[in-house]
């Protein structure tokens, strides 16, 4: 259910029942793009039922799903159509269109092409943990996480989130683990990492499918290169890549974690949701402890995201490691 994990702390005293969240999200139910609409975002039933609930409560955890549909017209096609129209205007009137008119011609060309443009859809899993007071977003890009938070802020009264802060930064912790070859209790270091220079060169070194207990890596760190990504496994159950911003990417559950009873197989969604949230729910406290524990910054306040979703941005969630 989750491939990437971005974690936020629920701010303030916000609480809501599944029924209250359901009623609020209904105002943002997903609608496919109209003929000239470039992008549409809204909530869909997590179980996949056409008219199902938008909020599924499984084991006290709330699971939501955001659907985004976008249309893209190649910029080269828009430019060509606008140039053809500009040439027609010049041939007819003897007047060459100015910069503003050319921009308008490009917008007109794009609007004319949108009805025949192919659309692309992508869904994002969202998990609200009311007991641990956390919001977990299955996003590999900040843009997507911001969009999820913005939509929730818009419809849920009092909803706000804070970034998680730990006593030790992920970068400092990864440097120590790689230098000492002593991962935190319950974790192992796997065979992928990325190191980056902090100077103007921004030189990067990536290791993939490679042992990391080598002097070369310790030397790079001693020379000032800092880890920005490190592959790890928790309790032999969940593997992931920890990033410098404390995201968990390329999440994978190990063999045996998703073994289900015959009863669980009858309702795969409930079993998947319970196992996914249960495993990640146990992993996160261990990781936070390994980073020195959560701390409250004096300047940290409840900071709801913008009330409206940000404009479409190129998504990098599936970029290679």
PDB file of N, CA and C in Angstrom, residues 168-252:
ATOM      1  N   UNK A 168      18.990  14.493  16.393  1.00  0.00           N
ATOM      2  CA  UNK A 168      20.089  14.301  15.446  1.00  0.00           C
ATOM      3  C   UNK A 168      19.519  14.305  14.044  1.00  0.00           C
ATOM      4  N   UNK A 169      20.135  15.058  13.149  1.00  0.00           N
ATOM      5  CA  UNK A 169      19.650  15.078  11.771  1.00  0.00           C
ATOM      6  C   UNK A 169      19.907  13.743  11.102  1.00  0.00           C
ATOM      7  N   UNK A 170      19.109  13.446  10.081  1.00  0.00           N
ATOM      8  CA  UNK A 170      19.297  12.187   9.351  1.00  0.00           C
ATOM      9  C   UNK A 170      20.692  12.128   8.728  1.00  0.00           C
ATOM     10  N   UNK A 171      21.170  13.257   8.218  1.00  0.00           N
ATOM     11  CA  UNK A 171      22.501  13.285   7.598  1.00  0.00           C
ATOM     12  C   UNK A 171      23.596  12.958   8.604  1.00  0.00           C
ATOM     13  N   UNK A 172      23.526  13.600   9.782  1.00  0.00           N
ATOM     14  CA  UNK A 172      24.540  13.345  10.814  1.00  0.00           C
ATOM     15  C   UNK A 172      24.487  11.897  11.283  1.00  0.00           C
ATOM     16  N   UNK A 173      23.291  11.376  11.457  1.00  0.00           N
ATOM     17  CA  UNK A 173      23.154   9.991  11.909  1.00  0.00           C
ATOM     18  C   UNK A 173      23.690   9.019  10.872  1.00  0.00           C
ATOM     19  N   UNK A 174      23.360   9.225   9.605  1.00  0.00           N
ATOM     20  CA  UNK A 174      23.843   8.330   8.555  1.00  0.00           C
ATOM     21  C   UNK A 174      25.364   8.376   8.460  1.00  0.00           C
ATOM     22  N   UNK A 175      25.952   9.562   8.643  1.00  0.00           N
ATOM     23  CA  UNK A 175      27.411   9.692   8.630  1.00  0.00           C
ATOM     24  C   UNK A 175      28.034   8.843   9.732  1.00  0.00           C
ATOM     25  N   UNK A 176      27.462   8.912  10.924  1.00  0.00           N
ATOM     26  CA  UNK A 176      27.977   8.148  12.053  1.00  0.00           C
ATOM     27  C   UNK A 176      27.815   6.652  11.825  1.00  0.00           C
ATOM     28  N   UNK A 177      26.664   6.231  11.327  1.00  0.00           N
ATOM     29  CA  UNK A 177      26.425   4.807  11.113  1.00  0.00           C
ATOM     30  C   UNK A 177      27.388   4.231  10.081  1.00  0.00           C
ATOM     31  N   UNK A 178      27.632   4.997   9.004  1.00  0.00           N
ATOM     32  CA  UNK A 178      28.532   4.507   7.962  1.00  0.00           C
ATOM     33  C   UNK A 178      29.986   4.532   8.426  1.00  0.00           C
ATOM     34  N   UNK A 179      30.358   5.558   9.180  1.00  0.00           N
ATOM     35  CA  UNK A 179      31.748   5.665   9.642  1.00  0.00           C
ATOM     36  C   UNK A 179      32.081   4.584  10.660  1.00  0.00           C
ATOM     37  N   UNK A 180      31.156   4.337  11.569  1.00  0.00           N
ATOM     38  CA  UNK A 180      31.402   3.365  12.628  1.00  0.00           C
ATOM     39  C   UNK A 180      30.982   1.950  12.260  1.00  0.00           C
ATOM     40  N   UNK A 181      30.165   1.854  11.209  1.00  0.00           N
ATOM     41  CA  UNK A 181      29.572   0.571  10.826  1.00  0.00           C
ATOM     42  C   UNK A 181      28.781  -0.042  11.979  1.00  0.00           C
ATOM     43  N   UNK A 182      28.174   0.842  12.767  1.00  0.00           N
ATOM     44  CA  UNK A 182      27.326   0.416  13.872  1.00  0.00           C
ATOM     45  C   UNK A 182      25.940   1.035  13.696  1.00  0.00           C
ATOM     46  N   UNK A 183      25.045   0.352  12.981  1.00  0.00           N
ATOM     47  CA  UNK A 183      23.690   0.871  12.808  1.00  0.00           C
ATOM     48  C   UNK A 183      22.952   0.857  14.138  1.00  0.00           C
ATOM     49  N   UNK A 184      21.888   1.616  14.237  1.00  0.00           N
ATOM     50  CA  UNK A 184      21.124   1.628  15.487  1.00  0.00           C
ATOM     51  C   UNK A 184      20.474   0.281  15.758  1.00  0.00           C
ATOM     52  N   UNK A 185      20.116   0.055  17.002  1.00  0.00           N
ATOM     53  CA  UNK A 185      19.511  -1.218  17.399  1.00  0.00           C
ATOM     54  C   UNK A 185      18.262  -1.495  16.583  1.00  0.00           C
ATOM     55  N   UNK A 186      18.178  -2.727  16.073  1.00  0.00           N
ATOM     56  CA  UNK A 186      17.012  -3.134  15.302  1.00  0.00           C
ATOM     57  C   UNK A 186      17.137  -2.873  13.818  1.00  0.00           C
ATOM     58  N   UNK A 187      18.193  -2.179  13.382  1.00  0.00           N
ATOM     59  CA  UNK A 187      18.366  -1.830  11.975  1.00  0.00           C
ATOM     60  C   UNK A 187      19.647  -2.449  11.426  1.00  0.00           C
ATOM     61  N   UNK A 188      19.641  -2.674  10.126  1.00  0.00           N
ATOM     62  CA  UNK A 188      20.861  -3.073   9.428  1.00  0.00           C
ATOM     63  C   UNK A 188      21.094  -2.117   8.274  1.00  0.00           C
ATOM     64  N   UNK A 189      22.348  -1.964   7.889  1.00  0.00           N
ATOM     65  CA  UNK A 189      22.705  -1.154   6.724  1.00  0.00           C
ATOM     66  C   UNK A 189      22.734  -2.068   5.511  1.00  0.00           C
ATOM     67  N   UNK A 190      22.078  -1.670   4.438  1.00  0.00           N
ATOM     68  CA  UNK A 190      22.018  -2.490   3.234  1.00  0.00           C
ATOM     69  C   UNK A 190      23.111  -2.074   2.242  1.00  0.00           C
ATOM     70  N   UNK A 191      22.844  -2.166   0.964  1.00  0.00           N
ATOM     71  CA  UNK A 191      23.914  -2.060  -0.038  1.00  0.00           C
ATOM     72  C   UNK A 191      23.725  -0.897  -1.013  1.00  0.00           C
ATOM     73  N   UNK A 192      23.079   0.165  -0.580  1.00  0.00           N
ATOM     74  CA  UNK A 192      22.925   1.342  -1.431  1.00  0.00           C
ATOM     75  C   UNK A 192      23.099   2.597  -0.594  1.00  0.00           C
ATOM     76  N   UNK A 193      23.787   3.583  -1.143  1.00  0.00           N
ATOM     77  CA  UNK A 193      23.855   4.888  -0.487  1.00  0.00           C
ATOM     78  C   UNK A 193      24.300   5.933  -1.502  1.00  0.00           C
ATOM     79  N   UNK A 194      24.129   7.189  -1.122  1.00  0.00           N
ATOM     80  CA  UNK A 194      24.568   8.307  -1.945  1.00  0.00           C
ATOM     81  C   UNK A 194      25.277   9.299  -1.041  1.00  0.00           C
ATOM     82  N   UNK A 195      26.432   9.773  -1.483  1.00  0.00           N
ATOM     83  CA  UNK A 195      27.207  10.781  -0.765  1.00  0.00           C
ATOM     84  C   UNK A 195      27.349  12.003  -1.656  1.00  0.00           C
ATOM     85  N   UNK A 196      27.225  13.205  -1.069  1.00  0.00           N
ATOM     86  CA  UNK A 196      27.357  14.428  -1.844  1.00  0.00           C
ATOM     87  C   UNK A 196      28.319  15.387  -1.160  1.00  0.00           C
ATOM     88  N   UNK A 197      29.077  16.078  -1.989  1.00  0.00           N
ATOM     89  CA  UNK A 197      29.972  17.105  -1.474  1.00  0.00           C
ATOM     90  C   UNK A 197      29.163  18.341  -1.091  1.00  0.00           C
ATOM     91  N   UNK A 198      29.645  19.057  -0.096  1.00  0.00           N
ATOM     92  CA  UNK A 198      28.933  20.259   0.360  1.00  0.00           C
ATOM     93  C   UNK A 198      29.489  21.518  -0.288  1.00  0.00           C
ATOM     94  N   UNK A 199      30.551  21.402  -1.075  1.00  0.00           N
ATOM     95  CA  UNK A 199      31.120  22.590  -1.722  1.00  0.00           C
ATOM     96  C   UNK A 199      30.387  22.882  -3.022  1.00  0.00           C
ATOM     97  N   UNK A 200      30.877  23.844  -3.749  1.00  0.00           N
ATOM     98  CA  UNK A 200      30.199  24.289  -4.975  1.00  0.00           C
ATOM     99  C   UNK A 200      30.136  23.214  -6.036  1.00  0.00           C
ATOM    100  N   UNK A 201      31.027  22.229  -5.976  1.00  0.00           N
ATOM    101  CA  UNK A 201      31.031  21.178  -6.999  1.00  0.00           C
ATOM    102  C   UNK A 201      29.794  20.295  -6.922  1.00  0.00           C
ATOM    103  N   UNK A 202      29.242  20.126  -5.704  1.00  0.00           N
ATOM    104  CA  UNK A 202      28.085  19.253  -5.490  1.00  0.00           C
ATOM    105  C   UNK A 202      28.330  17.851  -6.043  1.00  0.00           C
ATOM    106  N   UNK A 203      29.577  17.427  -6.023  1.00  0.00           N
ATOM    107  CA  UNK A 203      29.916  16.100  -6.542  1.00  0.00           C
ATOM    108  C   UNK A 203      29.159  15.027  -5.773  1.00  0.00           C
ATOM    109  N   UNK A 204      28.661  14.030  -6.487  1.00  0.00           N
ATOM    110  CA  UNK A 204      27.880  12.950  -5.874  1.00  0.00           C
ATOM    111  C   UNK A 204      28.482  11.606  -6.227  1.00  0.00           C
ATOM    112  N   UNK A 205      28.480  10.716  -5.242  1.00  0.00           N
ATOM    113  CA  UNK A 205      28.946   9.346  -5.442  1.00  0.00           C
ATOM    114  C   UNK A 205      27.833   8.410  -5.013  1.00  0.00           C
ATOM    115  N   UNK A 206      27.476   7.483  -5.876  1.00  0.00           N
ATOM    116  CA  UNK A 206      26.397   6.554  -5.575  1.00  0.00           C
ATOM    117  C   UNK A 206      26.919   5.122  -5.570  1.00  0.00           C
ATOM    118  N   UNK A 207      26.493   4.383  -4.569  1.00  0.00           N
ATOM    119  CA  UNK A 207      26.804   2.966  -4.475  1.00  0.00           C
ATOM    120  C   UNK A 207      25.488   2.191  -4.592  1.00  0.00           C
ATOM    121  N   UNK A 208      25.446   1.223  -5.475  1.00  0.00           N
ATOM    122  CA  UNK A 208      24.257   0.392  -5.646  1.00  0.00           C
ATOM    123  C   UNK A 208      24.678  -1.070  -5.677  1.00  0.00           C
ATOM    124  N   UNK A 209      23.975  -1.898  -4.907  1.00  0.00           N
ATOM    125  CA  UNK A 209      24.303  -3.327  -4.819  1.00  0.00           C
ATOM    126  C   UNK A 209      25.780  -3.508  -4.454  1.00  0.00           C
ATOM    127  N   UNK A 210      26.232  -2.733  -3.497  1.00  0.00           N
ATOM    128  CA  UNK A 210      27.649  -2.706  -3.161  1.00  0.00           C
ATOM    129  C   UNK A 210      27.800  -2.716  -1.643  1.00  0.00           C
ATOM    130  N   UNK A 211      28.718  -3.491  -1.106  1.00  0.00           N
ATOM    131  CA  UNK A 211      28.930  -3.447   0.347  1.00  0.00           C
ATOM    132  C   UNK A 211      29.385  -2.053   0.776  1.00  0.00           C
ATOM    133  N   UNK A 212      28.894  -1.595   1.907  1.00  0.00           N
ATOM    134  CA  UNK A 212      29.188  -0.233   2.357  1.00  0.00           C
ATOM    135  C   UNK A 212      30.174  -0.203   3.521  1.00  0.00           C
ATOM    136  N   UNK A 213      30.633  -1.357   3.957  1.00  0.00           N
ATOM    137  CA  UNK A 213      31.601  -1.407   5.057  1.00  0.00           C
ATOM    138  C   UNK A 213      33.022  -1.370   4.515  1.00  0.00           C
ATOM    139  N   UNK A 214      33.307  -0.335   3.718  1.00  0.00           N
ATOM    140  CA  UNK A 214      34.616  -0.230   3.079  1.00  0.00           C
ATOM    141  C   UNK A 214      35.272   1.088   3.490  1.00  0.00           C
ATOM    142  N   UNK A 215      36.590   1.096   3.472  1.00  0.00           N
ATOM    143  CA  UNK A 215      37.352   2.276   3.880  1.00  0.00           C
ATOM    144  C   UNK A 215      37.079   3.458   2.966  1.00  0.00           C
ATOM    145  N   UNK A 216      36.829   3.189   1.703  1.00  0.00           N
ATOM    146  CA  UNK A 216      36.585   4.250   0.731  1.00  0.00           C
ATOM    147  C   UNK A 216      35.448   5.169   1.175  1.00  0.00           C
ATOM    148  N   UNK A 217      34.373   4.598   1.685  1.00  0.00           N
ATOM    149  CA  UNK A 217      33.234   5.408   2.124  1.00  0.00           C
ATOM    150  C   UNK A 217      33.610   6.233   3.345  1.00  0.00           C
ATOM    151  N   UNK A 218      34.319   5.619   4.289  1.00  0.00           N
ATOM    152  CA  UNK A 218      34.745   6.368   5.469  1.00  0.00           C
ATOM    153  C   UNK A 218      35.655   7.536   5.078  1.00  0.00           C
ATOM    154  N   UNK A 219      36.476   7.317   4.060  1.00  0.00           N
ATOM    155  CA  UNK A 219      37.368   8.374   3.600  1.00  0.00           C
ATOM    156  C   UNK A 219      36.576   9.520   2.972  1.00  0.00           C
ATOM    157  N   UNK A 220      35.578   9.187   2.168  1.00  0.00           N
ATOM    158  CA  UNK A 220      34.734  10.223   1.566  1.00  0.00           C
ATOM    159  C   UNK A 220      34.070  11.080   2.653  1.00  0.00           C
ATOM    160  N   UNK A 221      33.574  10.432   3.693  1.00  0.00           N
ATOM    161  CA  UNK A 221      32.918  11.166   4.770  1.00  0.00           C
ATOM    162  C   UNK A 221      33.933  12.032   5.515  1.00  0.00           C
ATOM    163  N   UNK A 222      35.120  11.498   5.748  1.00  0.00           N
ATOM    164  CA  UNK A 222      36.169  12.266   6.427  1.00  0.00           C
ATOM    165  C   UNK A 222      36.560  13.495   5.608  1.00  0.00           C
ATOM    166  N   UNK A 223      36.465  13.396   4.294  1.00  0.00           N
ATOM    167  CA  UNK A 223      36.814  14.516   3.416  1.00  0.00           C
ATOM    168  C   UNK A 223      35.682  15.515   3.262  1.00  0.00           C
ATOM    169  N   UNK A 224      34.541  15.238   3.878  1.00  0.00           N
ATOM    170  CA  UNK A 224      33.464  16.229   3.876  1.00  0.00           C
ATOM    171  C   UNK A 224      32.228  15.876   3.084  1.00  0.00           C
ATOM    172  N   UNK A 225      32.235  14.741   2.410  1.00  0.00           N
ATOM    173  CA  UNK A 225      31.018  14.342   1.692  1.00  0.00           C
ATOM    174  C   UNK A 225      30.012  13.798   2.710  1.00  0.00           C
ATOM    175  N   UNK A 226      28.743  14.131   2.502  1.00  0.00           N
ATOM    176  CA  UNK A 226      27.700  13.758   3.456  1.00  0.00           C
ATOM    177  C   UNK A 226      26.699  12.794   2.821  1.00  0.00           C
ATOM    178  N   UNK A 227      26.236  11.824   3.589  1.00  0.00           N
ATOM    179  CA  UNK A 227      25.224  10.896   3.058  1.00  0.00           C
ATOM    180  C   UNK A 227      23.891  11.620   2.865  1.00  0.00           C
ATOM    181  N   UNK A 228      23.298  11.424   1.719  1.00  0.00           N
ATOM    182  CA  UNK A 228      21.966  11.971   1.460  1.00  0.00           C
ATOM    183  C   UNK A 228      20.921  10.868   1.338  1.00  0.00           C
ATOM    184  N   UNK A 229      21.380   9.633   1.100  1.00  0.00           N
ATOM    185  CA  UNK A 229      20.475   8.482   1.019  1.00  0.00           C
ATOM    186  C   UNK A 229      21.210   7.255   1.538  1.00  0.00           C
ATOM    187  N   UNK A 230      20.484   6.428   2.274  1.00  0.00           N
ATOM    188  CA  UNK A 230      21.077   5.201   2.801  1.00  0.00           C
ATOM    189  C   UNK A 230      20.012   4.119   2.882  1.00  0.00           C
ATOM    190  N   UNK A 231      20.290   2.981   2.274  1.00  0.00           N
ATOM    191  CA  UNK A 231      19.363   1.852   2.316  1.00  0.00           C
ATOM    192  C   UNK A 231      19.529   1.103   3.626  1.00  0.00           C
ATOM    193  N   UNK A 232      18.400   0.788   4.266  1.00  0.00           N
ATOM    194  CA  UNK A 232      18.420   0.108   5.563  1.00  0.00           C
ATOM    195  C   UNK A 232      17.273  -0.889   5.634  1.00  0.00           C
ATOM    196  N   UNK A 233      17.347  -1.771   6.620  1.00  0.00           N
ATOM    197  CA  UNK A 233      16.248  -2.697   6.903  1.00  0.00           C
ATOM    198  C   UNK A 233      15.985  -2.665   8.396  1.00  0.00           C
ATOM    199  N   UNK A 234      14.706  -2.639   8.738  1.00  0.00           N
ATOM    200  CA  UNK A 234      14.295  -2.634  10.145  1.00  0.00           C
ATOM    201  C   UNK A 234      13.739  -4.003  10.522  1.00  0.00           C
ATOM    202  N   UNK A 235      14.321  -4.601  11.565  1.00  0.00           N
ATOM    203  CA  UNK A 235      13.806  -5.818  12.178  1.00  0.00           C
ATOM    204  C   UNK A 235      13.615  -6.955  11.174  1.00  0.00           C
ATOM    205  N   UNK A 236      14.368  -6.919  10.080  1.00  0.00           N
ATOM    206  CA  UNK A 236      14.256  -7.929   9.025  1.00  0.00           C
ATOM    207  C   UNK A 236      12.839  -7.995   8.448  1.00  0.00           C
ATOM    208  N   UNK A 237      12.118  -6.886   8.540  1.00  0.00           N
ATOM    209  CA  UNK A 237      10.722  -6.879   8.092  1.00  0.00           C
ATOM    210  C   UNK A 237      10.436  -5.805   7.039  1.00  0.00           C
ATOM    211  N   UNK A 238      11.070  -4.645   7.167  1.00  0.00           N
ATOM    212  CA  UNK A 238      10.794  -3.551   6.240  1.00  0.00           C
ATOM    213  C   UNK A 238      12.110  -2.941   5.780  1.00  0.00           C
ATOM    214  N   UNK A 239      12.313  -2.891   4.455  1.00  0.00           N
ATOM    215  CA  UNK A 239      13.486  -2.232   3.878  1.00  0.00           C
ATOM    216  C   UNK A 239      13.070  -0.893   3.295  1.00  0.00           C
ATOM    217  N   UNK A 240      13.999   0.060   3.307  1.00  0.00           N
ATOM    218  CA  UNK A 240      13.687   1.400   2.826  1.00  0.00           C
ATOM    219  C   UNK A 240      14.979   2.160   2.565  1.00  0.00           C
ATOM    220  N   UNK A 241      14.858   3.299   1.913  1.00  0.00           N
ATOM    221  CA  UNK A 241      15.981   4.214   1.734  1.00  0.00           C
ATOM    222  C   UNK A 241      15.674   5.469   2.535  1.00  0.00           C
ATOM    223  N   UNK A 242      16.516   5.751   3.512  1.00  0.00           N
ATOM    224  CA  UNK A 242      16.367   6.951   4.336  1.00  0.00           C
ATOM    225  C   UNK A 242      17.048   8.108   3.617  1.00  0.00           C
ATOM    226  N   UNK A 243      16.367   9.257   3.528  1.00  0.00           N
ATOM    227  CA  UNK A 243      16.940  10.421   2.863  1.00  0.00           C
ATOM    228  C   UNK A 243      17.344  11.478   3.888  1.00  0.00           C
ATOM    229  N   UNK A 244      18.071  12.474   3.419  1.00  0.00           N
ATOM    230  CA  UNK A 244      18.539  13.541   4.294  1.00  0.00           C
ATOM    231  C   UNK A 244      17.388  14.333   4.909  1.00  0.00           C
ATOM    232  N   UNK A 245      16.236  14.338   4.262  1.00  0.00           N
ATOM    233  CA  UNK A 245      15.072  15.051   4.796  1.00  0.00           C
ATOM    234  C   UNK A 245      14.155  14.132   5.593  1.00  0.00           C
ATOM    235  N   UNK A 246      14.641  12.958   5.943  1.00  0.00           N
ATOM    236  CA  UNK A 246      13.944  11.974   6.770  1.00  0.00           C
ATOM    237  C   UNK A 246      12.724  11.377   6.057  1.00  0.00           C
ATOM    238  N   UNK A 247      12.757  11.339   4.745  1.00  0.00           N
ATOM    239  CA  UNK A 247      11.750  10.587   3.997  1.00  0.00           C
ATOM    240  C   UNK A 247      12.189   9.121   3.935  1.00  0.00           C
ATOM    241  N   UNK A 248      11.206   8.248   3.825  1.00  0.00           N
ATOM    242  CA  UNK A 248      11.483   6.841   3.577  1.00  0.00           C
ATOM    243  C   UNK A 248      11.030   6.543   2.154  1.00  0.00           C
ATOM    244  N   UNK A 249      11.957   6.123   1.316  1.00  0.00           N
ATOM    245  CA  UNK A 249      11.630   5.851  -0.078  1.00  0.00           C
ATOM    246  C   UNK A 249      11.909   4.383  -0.395  1.00  0.00           C
ATOM    247  N   UNK A 250      11.338   3.929  -1.505  1.00  0.00           N
ATOM    248  CA  UNK A 250      11.528   2.549  -1.981  1.00  0.00           C
ATOM    249  C   UNK A 250      11.197   1.542  -0.886  1.00  0.00           C
ATOM    250  N   UNK A 251      10.093   1.797  -0.185  1.00  0.00           N
ATOM    251  CA  UNK A 251       9.683   0.933   0.919  1.00  0.00           C
ATOM    252  C   UNK A 251       9.324  -0.457   0.400  1.00  0.00           C
ATOM    253  N   UNK A 252       9.846  -1.492   1.058  1.00  0.00           N
ATOM    254  CA  UNK A 252       9.537  -2.870   0.688  1.00  0.00           C
ATOM    255  C   UNK A 252       9.358  -3.702   1.943  1.00  0.00           C
TER     256      UNK A 252
END
